Amino acid sequence: MVDLFYLARATHDPPTSLYKKLFPAIDEWHDRLLQNPPALTTNNPTQPTVDTNAFVQVIIMLRKTFIQDSVLMMELCACHPIWQHSIFSDPAYFSFKKQVNAIALE
């Protein structure tokens, strides 16, 4: 038997401009890791490791998930100070929020 799991908010990806507002340096780290592949272990503290690569990948994934989930979280905790961040007043976010809300109502 196959179980299906569906999250309406996950069907729509946020605009790239919003990604760049959360953890903006993570893209630079990702590019560095692509140029200098990580080693399994190293005695050199400036040499990236597999752990470094995994951490960067998790942050990249979480920023997407956070932006997607923020639309519905904002309704639950409307007064939270995090909603004062500039990303949530960006016109691209308003457009994204409108699309996610429409999907969530289906």
CSV table of N, CA and C in Angstrom, one decimal, residues 26 42 58 63 73 95 103:
chain,number,residue,atom,x,y,z
A,26,ILE,N,24.4,32.3,2.2
A,26,ILE,CA,24.5,30.8,2.0
A,26,ILE,C,24.7,30.5,0.5
A,42,THR,N,39.5,16.2,7.5
A,42,THR,CA,40.7,17.1,7.2
A,42,THR,C,41.2,17.7,8.5
A,58,VAL,N,21.1,22.0,4.2
A,58,VAL,CA,19.9,22.1,5.1
A,58,VAL,C,19.4,23.5,5.2
A,63,ARG,N,15.3,27.5,4.2
A,63,ARG,CA,14.8,28.8,3.9
A,63,ARG,C,13.6,28.7,2.9
A,73,MET,N,1.8,30.4,8.9
A,73,MET,CA,2.2,30.8,10.3
A,73,MET,C,1.8,32.2,10.7
A,95,SER,N,2.7,38.7,-3.5
A,95,SER,CA,2.2,37.9,-4.6
A,95,SER,C,2.3,36.4,-4.3
A,103,ILE,N,-4.1,28.3,-3.0
A,103,ILE,CA,-3.8,26.9,-3.1
A,103,ILE,C,-4.4,26.2,-1.8
